[in-house]
mmCIF file of C-alpha atoms in Angstrom:
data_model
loop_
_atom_site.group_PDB
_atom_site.id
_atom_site.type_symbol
_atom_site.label_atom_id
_atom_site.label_comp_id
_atom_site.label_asym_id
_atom_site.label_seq_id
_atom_site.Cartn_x
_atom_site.Cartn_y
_atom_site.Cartn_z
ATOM 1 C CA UNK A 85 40.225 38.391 -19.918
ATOM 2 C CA UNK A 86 41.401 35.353 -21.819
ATOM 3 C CA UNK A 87 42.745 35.438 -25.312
ATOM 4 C CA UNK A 88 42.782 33.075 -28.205
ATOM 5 C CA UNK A 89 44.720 33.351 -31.772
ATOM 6 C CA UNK A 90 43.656 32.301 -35.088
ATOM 7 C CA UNK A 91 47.219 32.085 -36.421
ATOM 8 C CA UNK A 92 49.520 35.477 -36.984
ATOM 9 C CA UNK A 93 46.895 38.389 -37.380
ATOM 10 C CA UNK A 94 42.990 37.609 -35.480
ATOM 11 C CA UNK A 95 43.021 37.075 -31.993
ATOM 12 C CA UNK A 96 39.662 36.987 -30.100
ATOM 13 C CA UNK A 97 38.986 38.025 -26.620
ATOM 14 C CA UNK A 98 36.731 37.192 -24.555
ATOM 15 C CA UNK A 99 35.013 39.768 -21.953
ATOM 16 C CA UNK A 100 32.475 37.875 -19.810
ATOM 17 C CA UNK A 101 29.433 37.205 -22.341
ATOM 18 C CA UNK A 102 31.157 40.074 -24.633
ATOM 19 C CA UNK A 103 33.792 38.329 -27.459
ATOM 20 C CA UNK A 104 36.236 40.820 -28.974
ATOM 21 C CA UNK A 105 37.488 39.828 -32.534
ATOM 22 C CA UNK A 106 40.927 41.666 -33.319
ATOM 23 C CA UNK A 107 41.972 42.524 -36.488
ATOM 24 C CA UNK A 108 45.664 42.213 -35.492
ATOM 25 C CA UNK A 109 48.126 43.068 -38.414
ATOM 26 C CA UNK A 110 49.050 46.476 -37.342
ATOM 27 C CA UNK A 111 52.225 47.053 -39.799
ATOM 28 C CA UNK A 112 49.505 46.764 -42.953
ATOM 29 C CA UNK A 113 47.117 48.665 -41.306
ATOM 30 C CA UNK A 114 45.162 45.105 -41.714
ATOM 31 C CA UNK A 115 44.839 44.873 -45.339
ATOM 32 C CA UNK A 116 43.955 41.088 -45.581
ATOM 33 C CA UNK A 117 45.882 38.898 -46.873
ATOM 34 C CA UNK A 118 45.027 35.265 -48.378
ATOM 35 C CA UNK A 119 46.252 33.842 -43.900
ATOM 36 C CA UNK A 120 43.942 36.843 -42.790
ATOM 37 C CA UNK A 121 41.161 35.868 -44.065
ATOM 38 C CA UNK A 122 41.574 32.553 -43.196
ATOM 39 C CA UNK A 123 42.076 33.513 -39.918
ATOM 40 C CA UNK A 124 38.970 36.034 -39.803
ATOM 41 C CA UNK A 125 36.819 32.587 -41.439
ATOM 42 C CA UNK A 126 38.019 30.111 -38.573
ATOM 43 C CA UNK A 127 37.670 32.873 -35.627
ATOM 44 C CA UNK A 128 34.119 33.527 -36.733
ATOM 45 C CA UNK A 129 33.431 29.624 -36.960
ATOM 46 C CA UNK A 130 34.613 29.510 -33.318
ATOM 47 C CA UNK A 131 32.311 32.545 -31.939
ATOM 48 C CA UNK A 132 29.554 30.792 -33.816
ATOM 49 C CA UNK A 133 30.078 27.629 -31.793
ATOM 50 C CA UNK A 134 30.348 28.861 -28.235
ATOM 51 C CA UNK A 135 26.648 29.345 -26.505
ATOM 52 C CA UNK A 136 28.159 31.687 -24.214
ATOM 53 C CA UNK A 137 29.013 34.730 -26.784
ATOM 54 C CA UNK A 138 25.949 37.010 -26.645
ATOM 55 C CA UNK A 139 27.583 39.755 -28.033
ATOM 56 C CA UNK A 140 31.011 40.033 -30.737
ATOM 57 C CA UNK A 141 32.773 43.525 -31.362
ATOM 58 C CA UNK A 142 35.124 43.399 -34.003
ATOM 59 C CA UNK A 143 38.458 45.688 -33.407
ATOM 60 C CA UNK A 144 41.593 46.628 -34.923
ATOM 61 C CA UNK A 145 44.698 46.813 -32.893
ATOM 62 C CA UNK A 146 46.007 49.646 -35.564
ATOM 63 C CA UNK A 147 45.378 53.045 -34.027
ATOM 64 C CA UNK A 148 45.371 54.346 -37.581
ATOM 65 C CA UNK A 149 43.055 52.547 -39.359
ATOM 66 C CA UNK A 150 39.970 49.851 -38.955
ATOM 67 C CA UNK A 151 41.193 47.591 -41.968
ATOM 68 C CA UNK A 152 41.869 49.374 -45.397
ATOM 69 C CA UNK A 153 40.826 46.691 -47.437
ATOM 70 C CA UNK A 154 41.972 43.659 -49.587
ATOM 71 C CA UNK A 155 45.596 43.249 -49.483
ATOM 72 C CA UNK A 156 46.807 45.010 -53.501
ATOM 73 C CA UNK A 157 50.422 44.222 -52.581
ATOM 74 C CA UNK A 158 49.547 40.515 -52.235
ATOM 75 C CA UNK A 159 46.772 40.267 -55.247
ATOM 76 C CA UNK A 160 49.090 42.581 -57.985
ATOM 77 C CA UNK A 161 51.712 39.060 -57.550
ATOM 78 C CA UNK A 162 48.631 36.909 -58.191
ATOM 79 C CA UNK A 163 48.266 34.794 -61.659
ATOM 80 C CA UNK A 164 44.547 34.884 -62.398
ATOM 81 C CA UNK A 165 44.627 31.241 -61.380
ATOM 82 C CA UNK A 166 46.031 31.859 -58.059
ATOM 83 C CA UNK A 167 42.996 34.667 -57.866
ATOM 84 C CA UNK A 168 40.323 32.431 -58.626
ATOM 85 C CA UNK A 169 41.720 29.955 -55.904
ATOM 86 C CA UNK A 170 42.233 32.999 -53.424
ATOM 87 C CA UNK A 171 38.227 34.196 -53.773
ATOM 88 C CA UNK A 172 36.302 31.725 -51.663
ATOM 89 C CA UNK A 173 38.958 32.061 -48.744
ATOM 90 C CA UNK A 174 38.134 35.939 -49.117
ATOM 91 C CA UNK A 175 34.697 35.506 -49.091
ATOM 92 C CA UNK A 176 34.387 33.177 -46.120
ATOM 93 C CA UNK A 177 36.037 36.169 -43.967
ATOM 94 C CA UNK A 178 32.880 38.410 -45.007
ATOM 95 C CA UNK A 179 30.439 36.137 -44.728
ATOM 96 C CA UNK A 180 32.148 34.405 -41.435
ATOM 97 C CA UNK A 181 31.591 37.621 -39.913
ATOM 98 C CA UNK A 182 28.101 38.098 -41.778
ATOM 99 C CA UNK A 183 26.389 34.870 -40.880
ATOM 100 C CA UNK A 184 27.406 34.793 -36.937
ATOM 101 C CA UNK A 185 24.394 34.170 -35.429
ATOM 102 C CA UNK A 186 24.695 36.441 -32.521
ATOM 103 C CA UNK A 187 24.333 40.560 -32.755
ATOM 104 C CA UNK A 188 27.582 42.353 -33.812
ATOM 105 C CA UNK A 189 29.199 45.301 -33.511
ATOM 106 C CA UNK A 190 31.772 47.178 -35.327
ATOM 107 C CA UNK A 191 33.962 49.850 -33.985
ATOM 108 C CA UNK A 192 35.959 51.816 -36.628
ATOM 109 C CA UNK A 193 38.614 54.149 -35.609
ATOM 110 C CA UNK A 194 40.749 55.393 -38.246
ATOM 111 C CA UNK A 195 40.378 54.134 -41.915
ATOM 112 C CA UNK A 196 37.500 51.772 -42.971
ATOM 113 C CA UNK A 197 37.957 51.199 -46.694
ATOM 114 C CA UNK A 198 37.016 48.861 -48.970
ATOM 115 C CA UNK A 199 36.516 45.132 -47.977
ATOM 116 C CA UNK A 200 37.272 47.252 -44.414
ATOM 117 C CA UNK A 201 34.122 49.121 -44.656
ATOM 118 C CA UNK A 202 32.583 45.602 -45.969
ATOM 119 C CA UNK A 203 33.509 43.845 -42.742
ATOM 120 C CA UNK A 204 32.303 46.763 -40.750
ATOM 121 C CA UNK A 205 29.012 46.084 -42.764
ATOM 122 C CA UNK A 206 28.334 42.856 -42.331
ATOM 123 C CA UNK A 207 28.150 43.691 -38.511
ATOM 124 C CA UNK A 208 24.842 44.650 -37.261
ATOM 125 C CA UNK A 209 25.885 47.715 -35.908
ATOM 126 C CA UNK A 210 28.683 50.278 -36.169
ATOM 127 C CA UNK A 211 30.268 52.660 -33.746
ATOM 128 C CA UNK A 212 32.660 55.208 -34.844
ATOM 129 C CA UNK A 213 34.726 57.768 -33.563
ATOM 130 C CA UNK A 214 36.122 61.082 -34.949
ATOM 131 C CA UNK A 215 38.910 59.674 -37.079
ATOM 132 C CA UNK A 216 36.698 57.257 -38.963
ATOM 133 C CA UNK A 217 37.364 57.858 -42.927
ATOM 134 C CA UNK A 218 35.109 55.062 -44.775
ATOM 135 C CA UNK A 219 34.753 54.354 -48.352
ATOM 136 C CA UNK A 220 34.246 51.461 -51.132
ATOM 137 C CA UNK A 221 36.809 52.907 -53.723
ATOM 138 C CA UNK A 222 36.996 49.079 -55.872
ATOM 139 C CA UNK A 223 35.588 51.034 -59.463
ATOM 140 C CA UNK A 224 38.989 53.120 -58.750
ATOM 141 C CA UNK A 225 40.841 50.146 -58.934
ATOM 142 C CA UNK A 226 39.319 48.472 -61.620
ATOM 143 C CA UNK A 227 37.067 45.689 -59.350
ATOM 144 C CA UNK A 228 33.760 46.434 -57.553
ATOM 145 C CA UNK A 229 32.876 45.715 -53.667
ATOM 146 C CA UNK A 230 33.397 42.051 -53.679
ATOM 147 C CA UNK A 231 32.905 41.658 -49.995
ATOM 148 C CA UNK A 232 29.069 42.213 -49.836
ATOM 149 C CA UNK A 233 29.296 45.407 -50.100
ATOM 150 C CA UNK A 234 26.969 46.100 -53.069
ATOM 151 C CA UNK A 235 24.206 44.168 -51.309
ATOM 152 C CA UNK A 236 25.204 45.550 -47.383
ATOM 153 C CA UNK A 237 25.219 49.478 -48.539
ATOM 154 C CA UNK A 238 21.985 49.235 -50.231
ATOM 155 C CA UNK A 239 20.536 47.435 -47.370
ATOM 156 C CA UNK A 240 21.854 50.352 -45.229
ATOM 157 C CA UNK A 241 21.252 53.359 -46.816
ATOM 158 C CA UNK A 242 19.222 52.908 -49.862
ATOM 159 C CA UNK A 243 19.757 52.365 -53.290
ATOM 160 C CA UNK A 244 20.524 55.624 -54.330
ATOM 161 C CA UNK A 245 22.991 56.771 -52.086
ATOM 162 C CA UNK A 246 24.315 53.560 -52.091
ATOM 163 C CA UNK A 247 25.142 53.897 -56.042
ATOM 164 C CA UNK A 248 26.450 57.758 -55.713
ATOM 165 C CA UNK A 249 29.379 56.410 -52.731
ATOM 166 C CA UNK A 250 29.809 53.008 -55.130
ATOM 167 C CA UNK A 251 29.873 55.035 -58.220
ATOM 168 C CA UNK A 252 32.336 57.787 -57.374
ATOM 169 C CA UNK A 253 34.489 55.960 -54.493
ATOM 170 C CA UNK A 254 34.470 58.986 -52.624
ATOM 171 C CA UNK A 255 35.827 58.594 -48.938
ATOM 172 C CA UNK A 256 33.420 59.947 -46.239
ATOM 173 C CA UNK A 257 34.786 61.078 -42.771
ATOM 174 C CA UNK A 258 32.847 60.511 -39.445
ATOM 175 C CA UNK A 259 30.311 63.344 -39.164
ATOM 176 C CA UNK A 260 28.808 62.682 -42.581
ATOM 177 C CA UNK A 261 29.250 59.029 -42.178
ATOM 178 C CA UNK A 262 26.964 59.276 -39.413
ATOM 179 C CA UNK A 263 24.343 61.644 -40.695
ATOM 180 C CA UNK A 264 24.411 59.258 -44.288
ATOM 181 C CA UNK A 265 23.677 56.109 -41.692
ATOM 182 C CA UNK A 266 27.005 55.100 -42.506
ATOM 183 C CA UNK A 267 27.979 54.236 -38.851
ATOM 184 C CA UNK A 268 25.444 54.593 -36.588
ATOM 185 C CA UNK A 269 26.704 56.434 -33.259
ATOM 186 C CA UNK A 270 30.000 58.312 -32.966
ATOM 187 C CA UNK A 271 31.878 57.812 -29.241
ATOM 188 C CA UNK A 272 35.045 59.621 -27.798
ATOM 189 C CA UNK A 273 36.705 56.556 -28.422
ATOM 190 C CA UNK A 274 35.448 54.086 -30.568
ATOM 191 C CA UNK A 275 36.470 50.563 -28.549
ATOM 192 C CA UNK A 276 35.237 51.832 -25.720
ATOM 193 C CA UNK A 277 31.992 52.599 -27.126
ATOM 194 C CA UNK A 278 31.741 49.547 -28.698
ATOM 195 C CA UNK A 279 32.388 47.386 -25.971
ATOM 196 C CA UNK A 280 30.018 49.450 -23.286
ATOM 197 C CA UNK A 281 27.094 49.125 -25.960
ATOM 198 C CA UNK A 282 27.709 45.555 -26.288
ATOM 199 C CA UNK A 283 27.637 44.899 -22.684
ATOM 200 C CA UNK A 284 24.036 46.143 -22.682
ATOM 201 C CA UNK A 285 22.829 44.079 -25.146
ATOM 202 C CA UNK A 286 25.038 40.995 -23.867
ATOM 203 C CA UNK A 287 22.574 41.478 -20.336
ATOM 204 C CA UNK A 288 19.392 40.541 -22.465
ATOM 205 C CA UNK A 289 18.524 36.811 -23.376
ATOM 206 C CA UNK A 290 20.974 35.439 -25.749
ATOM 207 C CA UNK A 291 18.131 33.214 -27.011
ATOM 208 C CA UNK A 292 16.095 35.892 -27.367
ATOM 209 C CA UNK A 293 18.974 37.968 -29.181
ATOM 210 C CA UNK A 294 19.900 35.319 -31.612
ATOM 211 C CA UNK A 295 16.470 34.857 -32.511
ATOM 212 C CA UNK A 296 15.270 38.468 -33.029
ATOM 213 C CA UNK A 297 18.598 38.459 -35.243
ATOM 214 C CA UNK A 298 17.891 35.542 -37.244
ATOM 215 C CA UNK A 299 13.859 37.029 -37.912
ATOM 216 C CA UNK A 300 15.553 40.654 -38.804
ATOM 217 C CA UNK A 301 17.874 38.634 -41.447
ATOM 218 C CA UNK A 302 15.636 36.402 -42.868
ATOM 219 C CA UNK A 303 12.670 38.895 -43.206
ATOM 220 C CA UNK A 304 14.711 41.740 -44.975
ATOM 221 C CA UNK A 305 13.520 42.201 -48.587
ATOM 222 C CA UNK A 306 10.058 40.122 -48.090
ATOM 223 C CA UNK A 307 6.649 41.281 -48.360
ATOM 224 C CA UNK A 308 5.127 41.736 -44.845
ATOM 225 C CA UNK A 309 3.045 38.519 -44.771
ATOM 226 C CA UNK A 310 6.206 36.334 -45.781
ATOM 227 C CA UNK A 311 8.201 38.543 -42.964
ATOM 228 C CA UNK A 312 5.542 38.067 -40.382
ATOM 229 C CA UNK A 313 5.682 34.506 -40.745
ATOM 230 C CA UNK A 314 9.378 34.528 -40.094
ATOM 231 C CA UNK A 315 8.996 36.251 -37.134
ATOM 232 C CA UNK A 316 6.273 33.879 -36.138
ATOM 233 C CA UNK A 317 8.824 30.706 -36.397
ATOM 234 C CA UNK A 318 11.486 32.726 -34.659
ATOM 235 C CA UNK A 319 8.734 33.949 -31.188
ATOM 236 C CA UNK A 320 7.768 30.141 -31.559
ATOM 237 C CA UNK A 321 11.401 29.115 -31.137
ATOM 238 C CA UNK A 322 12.018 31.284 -28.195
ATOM 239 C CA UNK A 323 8.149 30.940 -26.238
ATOM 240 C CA UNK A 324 8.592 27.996 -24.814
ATOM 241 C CA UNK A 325 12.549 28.255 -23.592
ATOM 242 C CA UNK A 326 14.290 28.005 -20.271
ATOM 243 C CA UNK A 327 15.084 32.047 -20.952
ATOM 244 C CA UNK A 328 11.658 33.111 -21.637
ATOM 245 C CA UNK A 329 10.615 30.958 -18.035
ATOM 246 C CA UNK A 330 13.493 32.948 -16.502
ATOM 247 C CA UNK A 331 12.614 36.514 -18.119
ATOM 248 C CA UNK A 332 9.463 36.190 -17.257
ATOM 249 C CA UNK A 333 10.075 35.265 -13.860
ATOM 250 C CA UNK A 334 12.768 37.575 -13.096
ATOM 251 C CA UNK A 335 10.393 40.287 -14.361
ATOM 252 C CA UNK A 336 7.549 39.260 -11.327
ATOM 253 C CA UNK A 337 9.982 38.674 -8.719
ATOM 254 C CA UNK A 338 11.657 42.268 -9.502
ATOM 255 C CA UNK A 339 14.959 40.930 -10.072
ATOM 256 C CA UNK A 340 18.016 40.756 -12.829
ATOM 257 C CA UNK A 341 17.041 37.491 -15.055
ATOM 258 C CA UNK A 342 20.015 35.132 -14.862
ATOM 259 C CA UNK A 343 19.758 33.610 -18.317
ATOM 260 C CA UNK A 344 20.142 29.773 -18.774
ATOM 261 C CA UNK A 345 21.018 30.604 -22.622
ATOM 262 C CA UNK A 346 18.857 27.456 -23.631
#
């Protein structure tokens, strides 16, 4: 297993086809800071670039908590110039994690709050374990979910329920989590879970997993002819590649498909 920093707090490891990104500022319980969200922003435009990720887990190295959010002690020191300036560095850890191209996975142990849960949400999927406590308490605080998490909850759970958790910043522990669709699967340990679940999608195509990604993203919230059509562009990007060839004959010749990823 090899491992690569993005400066003092993200480190990503790689597992095979399987890419680990660590949230790895244990002593703040990885509130991010201004340099972690850099970090998160540079280690996601790294995964994005290498063909051979299929698959990227994001972890904490805390055994207490996920990530509990922005970092208050930094921001309450901020001028409201120095905020302004700070925003699109916080944003481009969200959406770093949001827009990587291949499926993602989130495992939460511990707390998941605010811009915590947000980075949990921008991951396609999220496995959980019996600790999990998650929550968007901004309106607390005097902000709102500035991480994407007014457009990710919806998306998630509806509008409705979205609004009551929003509205009343309640925190919600792991067995209502997962029967609000919060997180979607609860393991003995939530790593472990994460990793073993992204090993079996990491043995499908990853053309054909980046592309049934892309036609999920780009087709939320249209009508159903616009959506078909994006699916038809995405099957027509993927029909005629050196994976399909291979799937298809790996499938006749009863054998495991080694994937050319092209």
């Amino acid at each position: 297993m090899s491992e690569q920093r993005f400066g003092e707090f993200v480190a990503v490891r790689h597992h095979g086809h399987v890419a680990e990104l660590v949230l790895d500022r244990p002593k703040a319980m990885n509130a991010v800071s201004t340099e972690m969200a850099r970090s998160i922003g540079a280690a996601c435009a790294a995964l994005a670039a290498d063909p051979s990720v299929r698959v990227t887990v994001l972890t904490s190295s805390n055994d207490k908590a996920f990530c509990v959010g922005a970092d208050l002690k930094e921001r309450n020191s901020f001028t409201d110039a120095e905020l302004v300036r700070q925003r699109p560095v916080a944003r481009g850890a969200y959406t770093g994690v949001l827009e990587l191209p291949m499926p993602t996975v989130a495992a939460v142990h511990g707390f998941a709050l605010g811009g915590g849960f947000e980075l949990a949400l921008a991951c396609d999927l999220i496995v959980a374990d019996a600790t999990t406590v998650v929550g968007l308490p901004e309106v607390s605080v005097g902000v709102i979910p500035g991480g994407g998490g007014t457009q990710l909850l919806p998306r998630r759970v509806g509008a409705a329920r979205a609004a009551e958790l929003v509205f009343t910043a309640r925190r919600v522990a792991a067995d209502e989590a997962l029967s609000l669709g919060l997180v979607d699967r609860l393991a003995g340990d939530a790593t472990e879970g994460a990793l073993e679940l992204a090993a079996r999608i990491a043995a499908n195509s990853p053309v054909g997993l980046r592309a049934a990604k892309r036609a999920m993203r780009l087709g939320q919230g249209l009508d159903l002819r616009a959506g078909l059509e994006v699916e038809d562009a995405a099957w027509r990007s993927v029909a005629f590649s050196g994976d399909r060839a291979e799937g298809v004959a790996a499938f006749n010749e009863k054998r495991k498909p080694e994937w050319p990823g092209e």
